[in-house]
Amino acid sequence: MLRYLNQCSRGRGAWLLLALTALALELTALWFQHVMGLKPCVMCIYERNALFGVMGAGIVGALAPKSPLRLVALLMWLYSAWEGLRLSWEHTMIQLHPNPFTTCDFAARFPTWLPLDKWLPAVFVASGDCAERSWTFMTLSMPQWMIVVFGAYLLVGLLVLIAQPFKAKRRDLFSR
């Protein structure tokens, strides 16, 4: 299995699949926001940024899957998945254990050199309450589902990282 994961990480297909799954989740989040009318909170916006990090890692990996840039993409993938998992866990704890002293910010804080909320307000402006459970599926709220998603991204990313030293066996027709 590790040889197979190493082989997959050296091709464009797996990296494009990573980027496309993150894009699908981003589009789903925008559908929830703009079609269903669910207001994203600050934690939702930060989790959305982590998904953009996973998508960016997939794009970087697809650009040069056989170069050392693949390892940069893998590190981006792992960092984004870890941060997304951490943020989703924190968001879930805010929802499950509401406390007037533990709340999220009123607005997302972006660096001055990257004001995403000013550049794309339809995507990065928060207007919801972090403690509100406005949507559930199979009894799990959205941040709980994001724990599952980011956990899966992190697990697969770690397996791909572990698989990097395992080269595919060369299979010649006439060798033993």
Coordinates of C-alpha atoms in Angstrom, one line a residue, residues 2-69:
L2 CA 2.8 2.4 0.8
R3 CA 4.4 1.8 -2.6
Y4 CA 1.1 2.5 -4.2
L5 CA 0.7 5.8 -2.3
N6 CA 4.2 6.8 -3.2
Q7 CA 3.4 6.1 -6.9
C8 CA 0.2 8.1 -6.7
S9 CA 2.0 11.0 -5.1
R10 CA 4.3 11.2 -8.1
G11 CA 1.4 11.6 -10.6
R12 CA -1.0 14.5 -11.2
G13 CA -4.2 12.5 -10.8
A14 CA -4.1 12.1 -7.0
W15 CA -3.1 15.8 -6.5
L16 CA -5.9 16.9 -8.7
L17 CA -8.3 14.7 -6.8
L18 CA -7.2 16.3 -3.6
A19 CA -7.8 19.8 -5.0
L20 CA -11.1 18.8 -6.5
T21 CA -12.4 17.4 -3.2
A22 CA -11.5 20.6 -1.4
L23 CA -13.1 22.7 -4.2
A24 CA -16.3 20.6 -3.9
L25 CA -16.4 21.3 -0.1
E26 CA -15.8 25.0 -0.7
L27 CA -18.6 25.2 -3.3
T28 CA -20.8 23.3 -0.8
A29 CA -20.0 25.9 1.9
L30 CA -20.9 28.7 -0.5
W31 CA -24.1 27.0 -1.4
F32 CA -25.0 26.7 2.3
Q33 CA -24.2 30.4 2.7
H34 CA -25.8 31.9 -0.4
V35 CA -28.6 29.5 -1.4
M36 CA -29.7 28.1 2.0
G37 CA -29.0 31.4 3.8
L38 CA -26.9 30.0 6.6
K39 CA -24.5 32.6 7.9
P40 CA -20.9 31.6 8.4
C41 CA -19.3 32.4 11.7
V42 CA -15.6 33.4 12.2
M43 CA -14.6 29.8 12.9
C44 CA -16.4 28.7 9.7
I45 CA -14.4 31.3 7.8
Y46 CA -11.1 30.0 9.3
E47 CA -12.1 26.4 8.5
R48 CA -12.8 27.6 5.0
N49 CA -9.3 29.0 4.8
A50 CA -7.9 25.7 5.9
L51 CA -9.8 24.0 3.0
F52 CA -8.3 26.6 0.6
G53 CA -4.9 25.5 2.0
V54 CA -5.7 21.9 1.1
M55 CA -6.9 22.9 -2.3
G56 CA -3.7 25.0 -2.8
A57 CA -1.6 22.0 -1.8
G58 CA -3.4 19.9 -4.4
I59 CA -2.7 22.5 -7.1
V60 CA 1.0 22.9 -6.2
G61 CA 1.4 19.1 -6.1
A62 CA -0.3 18.7 -9.5
L63 CA 2.0 21.3 -11.1
A64 CA 5.2 19.3 -10.5
P65 CA 4.5 15.9 -9.0
K66 CA 7.9 14.5 -9.7
S67 CA 10.0 17.4 -8.4
P68 CA 10.8 18.4 -4.8
L69 CA 7.8 20.8 -5.1

